[in-house]
PDB file of C-alpha atoms in Angstrom:
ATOM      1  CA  UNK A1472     108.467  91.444 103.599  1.00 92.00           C
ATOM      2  CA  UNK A1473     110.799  89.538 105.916  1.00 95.00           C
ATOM      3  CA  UNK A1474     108.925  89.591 109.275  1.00 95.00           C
ATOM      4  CA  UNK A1475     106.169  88.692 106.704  1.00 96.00           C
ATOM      5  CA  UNK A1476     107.569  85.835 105.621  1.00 97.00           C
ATOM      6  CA  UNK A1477     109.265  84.936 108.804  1.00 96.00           C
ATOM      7  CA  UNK A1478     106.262  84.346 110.736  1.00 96.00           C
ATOM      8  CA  UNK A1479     104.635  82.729 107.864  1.00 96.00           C
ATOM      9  CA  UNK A1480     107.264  80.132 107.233  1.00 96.00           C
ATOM     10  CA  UNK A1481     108.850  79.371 110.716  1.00 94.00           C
ATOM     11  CA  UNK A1482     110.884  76.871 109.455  1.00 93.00           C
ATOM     12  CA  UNK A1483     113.196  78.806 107.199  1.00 94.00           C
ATOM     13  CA  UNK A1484     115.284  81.488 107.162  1.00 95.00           C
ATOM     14  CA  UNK A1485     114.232  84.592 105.946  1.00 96.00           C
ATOM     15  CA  UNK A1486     117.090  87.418 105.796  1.00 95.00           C
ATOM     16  CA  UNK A1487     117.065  90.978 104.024  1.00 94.00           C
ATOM     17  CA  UNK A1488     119.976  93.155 102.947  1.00 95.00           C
ATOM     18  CA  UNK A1489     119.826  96.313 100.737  1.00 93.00           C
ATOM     19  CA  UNK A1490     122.421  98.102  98.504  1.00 91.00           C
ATOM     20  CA  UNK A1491     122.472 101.256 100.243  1.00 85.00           C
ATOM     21  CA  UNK A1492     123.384 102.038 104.137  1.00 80.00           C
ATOM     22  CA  UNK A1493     124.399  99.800 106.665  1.00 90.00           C
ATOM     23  CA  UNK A1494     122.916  99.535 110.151  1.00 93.00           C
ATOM     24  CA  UNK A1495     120.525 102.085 109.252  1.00 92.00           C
ATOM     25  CA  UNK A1496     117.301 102.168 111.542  1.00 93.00           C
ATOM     26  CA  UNK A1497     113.894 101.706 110.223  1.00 92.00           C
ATOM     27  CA  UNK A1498     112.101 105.225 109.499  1.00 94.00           C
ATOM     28  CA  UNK A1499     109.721 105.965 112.615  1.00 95.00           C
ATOM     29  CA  UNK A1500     106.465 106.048 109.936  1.00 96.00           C
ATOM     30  CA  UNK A1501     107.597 102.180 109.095  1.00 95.00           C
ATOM     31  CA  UNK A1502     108.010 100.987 112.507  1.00 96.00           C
ATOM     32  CA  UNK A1503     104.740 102.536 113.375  1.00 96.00           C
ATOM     33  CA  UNK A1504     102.958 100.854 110.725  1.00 96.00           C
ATOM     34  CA  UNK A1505     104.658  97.731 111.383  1.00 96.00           C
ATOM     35  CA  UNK A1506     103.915  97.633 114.821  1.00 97.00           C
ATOM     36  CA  UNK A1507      99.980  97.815 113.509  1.00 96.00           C
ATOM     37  CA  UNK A1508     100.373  94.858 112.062  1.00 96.00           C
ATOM     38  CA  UNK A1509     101.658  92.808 114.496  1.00 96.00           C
ATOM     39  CA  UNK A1510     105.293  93.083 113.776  1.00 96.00           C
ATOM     40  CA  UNK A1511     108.132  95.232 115.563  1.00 96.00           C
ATOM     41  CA  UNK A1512     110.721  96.584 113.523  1.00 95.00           C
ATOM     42  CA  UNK A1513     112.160  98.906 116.564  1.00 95.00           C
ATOM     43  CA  UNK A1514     115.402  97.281 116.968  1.00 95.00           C
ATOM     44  CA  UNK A1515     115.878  96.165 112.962  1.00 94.00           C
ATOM     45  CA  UNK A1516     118.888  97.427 111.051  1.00 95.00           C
ATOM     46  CA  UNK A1517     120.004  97.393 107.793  1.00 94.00           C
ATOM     47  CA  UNK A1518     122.816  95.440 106.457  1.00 95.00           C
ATOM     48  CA  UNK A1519     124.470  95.336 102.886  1.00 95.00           C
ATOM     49  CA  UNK A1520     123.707  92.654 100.351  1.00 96.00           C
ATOM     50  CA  UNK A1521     127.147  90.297 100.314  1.00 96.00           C
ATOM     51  CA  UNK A1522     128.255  87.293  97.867  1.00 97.00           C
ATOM     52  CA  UNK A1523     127.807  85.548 101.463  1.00 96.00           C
ATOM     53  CA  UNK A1524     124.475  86.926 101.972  1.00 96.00           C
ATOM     54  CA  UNK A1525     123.565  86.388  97.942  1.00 97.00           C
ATOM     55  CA  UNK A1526     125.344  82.804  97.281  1.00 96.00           C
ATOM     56  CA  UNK A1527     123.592  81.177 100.552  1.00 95.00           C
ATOM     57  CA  UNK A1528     119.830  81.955  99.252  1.00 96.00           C
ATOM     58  CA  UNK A1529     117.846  79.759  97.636  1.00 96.00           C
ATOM     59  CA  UNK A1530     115.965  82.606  96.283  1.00 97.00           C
ATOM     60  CA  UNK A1531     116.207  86.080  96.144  1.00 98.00           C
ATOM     61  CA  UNK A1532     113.729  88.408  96.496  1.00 98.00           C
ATOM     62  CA  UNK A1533     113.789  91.532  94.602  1.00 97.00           C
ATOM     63  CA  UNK A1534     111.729  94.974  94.564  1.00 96.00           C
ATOM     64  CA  UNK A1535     112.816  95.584  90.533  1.00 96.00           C
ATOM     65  CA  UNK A1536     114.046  94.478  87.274  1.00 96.00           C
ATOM     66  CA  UNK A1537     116.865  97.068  88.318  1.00 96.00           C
ATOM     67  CA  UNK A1538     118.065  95.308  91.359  1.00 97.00           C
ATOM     68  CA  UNK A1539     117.532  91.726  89.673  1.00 97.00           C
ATOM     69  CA  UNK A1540     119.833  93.273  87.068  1.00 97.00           C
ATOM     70  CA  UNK A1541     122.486  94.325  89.529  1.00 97.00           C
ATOM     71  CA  UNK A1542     122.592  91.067  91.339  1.00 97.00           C
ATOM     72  CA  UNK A1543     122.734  89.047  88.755  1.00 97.00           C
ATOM     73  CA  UNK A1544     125.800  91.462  87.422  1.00 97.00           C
ATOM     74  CA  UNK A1545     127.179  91.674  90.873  1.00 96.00           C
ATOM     75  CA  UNK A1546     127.194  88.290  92.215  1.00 97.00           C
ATOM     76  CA  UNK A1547     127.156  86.379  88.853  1.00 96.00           C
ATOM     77  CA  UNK A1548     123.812  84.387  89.815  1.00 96.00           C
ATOM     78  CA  UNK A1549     121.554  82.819  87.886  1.00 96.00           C
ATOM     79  CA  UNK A1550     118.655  84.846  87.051  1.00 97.00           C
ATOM     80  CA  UNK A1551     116.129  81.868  88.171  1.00 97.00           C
ATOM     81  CA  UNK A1552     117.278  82.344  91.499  1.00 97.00           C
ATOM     82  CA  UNK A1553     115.646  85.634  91.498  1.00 98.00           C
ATOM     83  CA  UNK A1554     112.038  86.778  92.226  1.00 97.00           C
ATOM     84  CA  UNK A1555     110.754  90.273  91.704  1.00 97.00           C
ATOM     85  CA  UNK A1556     108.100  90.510  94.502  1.00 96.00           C
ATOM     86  CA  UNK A1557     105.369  92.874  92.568  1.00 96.00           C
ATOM     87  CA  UNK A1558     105.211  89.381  89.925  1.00 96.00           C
ATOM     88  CA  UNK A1559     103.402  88.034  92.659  1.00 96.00           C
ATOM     89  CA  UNK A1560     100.870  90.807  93.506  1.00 96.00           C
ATOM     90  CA  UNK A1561      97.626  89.543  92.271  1.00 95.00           C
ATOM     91  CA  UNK A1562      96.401  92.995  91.605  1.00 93.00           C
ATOM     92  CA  UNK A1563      99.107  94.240  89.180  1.00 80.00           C
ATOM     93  CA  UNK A1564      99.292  97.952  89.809  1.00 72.00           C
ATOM     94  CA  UNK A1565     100.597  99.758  87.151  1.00 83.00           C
ATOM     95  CA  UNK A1566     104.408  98.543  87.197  1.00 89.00           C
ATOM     96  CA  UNK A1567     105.886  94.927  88.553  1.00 91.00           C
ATOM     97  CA  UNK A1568     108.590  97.283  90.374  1.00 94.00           C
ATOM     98  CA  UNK A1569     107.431  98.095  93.943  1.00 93.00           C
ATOM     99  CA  UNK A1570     108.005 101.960  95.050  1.00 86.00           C
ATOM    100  CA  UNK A1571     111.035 102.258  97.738  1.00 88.00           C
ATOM    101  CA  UNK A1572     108.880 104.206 100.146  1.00 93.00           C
ATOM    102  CA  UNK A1573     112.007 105.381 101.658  1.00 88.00           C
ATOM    103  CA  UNK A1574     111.425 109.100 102.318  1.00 90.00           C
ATOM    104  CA  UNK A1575     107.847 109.041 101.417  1.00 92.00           C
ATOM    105  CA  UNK A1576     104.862 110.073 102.828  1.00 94.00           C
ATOM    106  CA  UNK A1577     102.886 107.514 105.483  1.00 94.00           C
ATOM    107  CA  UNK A1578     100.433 106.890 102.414  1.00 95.00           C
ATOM    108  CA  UNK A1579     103.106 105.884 100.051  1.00 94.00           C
ATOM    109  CA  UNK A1580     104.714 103.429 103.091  1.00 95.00           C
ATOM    110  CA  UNK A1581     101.542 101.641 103.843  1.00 96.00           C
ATOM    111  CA  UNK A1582     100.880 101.265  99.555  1.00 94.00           C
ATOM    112  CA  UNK A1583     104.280  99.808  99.702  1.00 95.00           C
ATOM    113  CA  UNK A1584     103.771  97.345 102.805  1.00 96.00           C
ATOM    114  CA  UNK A1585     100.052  96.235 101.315  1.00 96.00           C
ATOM    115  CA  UNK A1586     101.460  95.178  98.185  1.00 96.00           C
ATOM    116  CA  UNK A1587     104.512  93.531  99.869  1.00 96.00           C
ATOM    117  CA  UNK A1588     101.786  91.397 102.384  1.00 96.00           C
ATOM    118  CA  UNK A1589     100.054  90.294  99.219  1.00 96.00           C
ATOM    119  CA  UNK A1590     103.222  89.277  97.281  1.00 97.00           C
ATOM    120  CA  UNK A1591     104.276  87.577 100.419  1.00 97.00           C
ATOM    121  CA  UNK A1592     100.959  85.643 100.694  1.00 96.00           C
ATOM    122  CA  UNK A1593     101.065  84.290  97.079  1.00 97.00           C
ATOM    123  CA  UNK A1594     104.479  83.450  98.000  1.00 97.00           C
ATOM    124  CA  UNK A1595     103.875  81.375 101.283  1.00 97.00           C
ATOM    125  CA  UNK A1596     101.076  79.925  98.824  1.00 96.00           C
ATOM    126  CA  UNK A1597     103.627  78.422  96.278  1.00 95.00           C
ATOM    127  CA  UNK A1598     105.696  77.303  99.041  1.00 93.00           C
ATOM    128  CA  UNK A1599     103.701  75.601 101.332  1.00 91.00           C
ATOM    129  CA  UNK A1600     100.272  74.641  99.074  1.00 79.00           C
ATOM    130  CA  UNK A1601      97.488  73.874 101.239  1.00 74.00           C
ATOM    131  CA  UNK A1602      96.384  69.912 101.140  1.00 55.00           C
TER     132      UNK A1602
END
């Protein structure tokens, strides 16, 4: 969802961090599927989510009530702050949480990245409404 909304909204600064692993590479079926859609992941790593990281957003993005939970536990937030992306998917699919795909099959990765691309579209469209 960040190179998503990266390239969408230039102007600001779009960063992701995760709970789990740091400087982790992107899986191979990811980058592939990325790289279909215009974006490459190749050289991306993963980085932990920090107060820093947390306390400088003006909104965090979230892929379930879990991790809004944590965060909000964690860095003592307020729970406005927060978004959980699959509230923005216009075609609910069975559950507002979005499946990690980590470990999945290809199918299961490119469900995952769909949904994200149309969270991240409603998004861009609150953010910058057309005139």
């Amino acid at each position: 969802m960040q190179a998503v909304l990266q390239r969408a909204l230039p102007e600001s600064e779009v960063t992701s961090a995760g709970f789990f692993g740091s400087d982790r590479a992107v899986p191979q079926v990811s980058v592939t599927i990325s790289a279909k859609r215009g974006f490459d992941l190749s050289r991306y790593r993963s980085r932990p989510l920090t107060a820093a990281t947390v306390n400088g957003s003006d909104l965090v993005i979230v892929m379930d009530s879990d991790q809004a939970r944590e965060i909000v536990t964690r860095f003592r937030i307020n729970s406005a702050r927060i978004v959980i992306a699959g509230d923005l998917d216009p075609r609910f699919d069975q559950s507002r949480a979005i499946k990690d795909p980590w470990n999945q099959s290809s199918e299961v990765f490119e469900a995952s990245f769909d949904r994200l691309d149309r969270c991240a579209a409603v998004l861009v469209g609150i953010l910058q409404p057309s005139e």
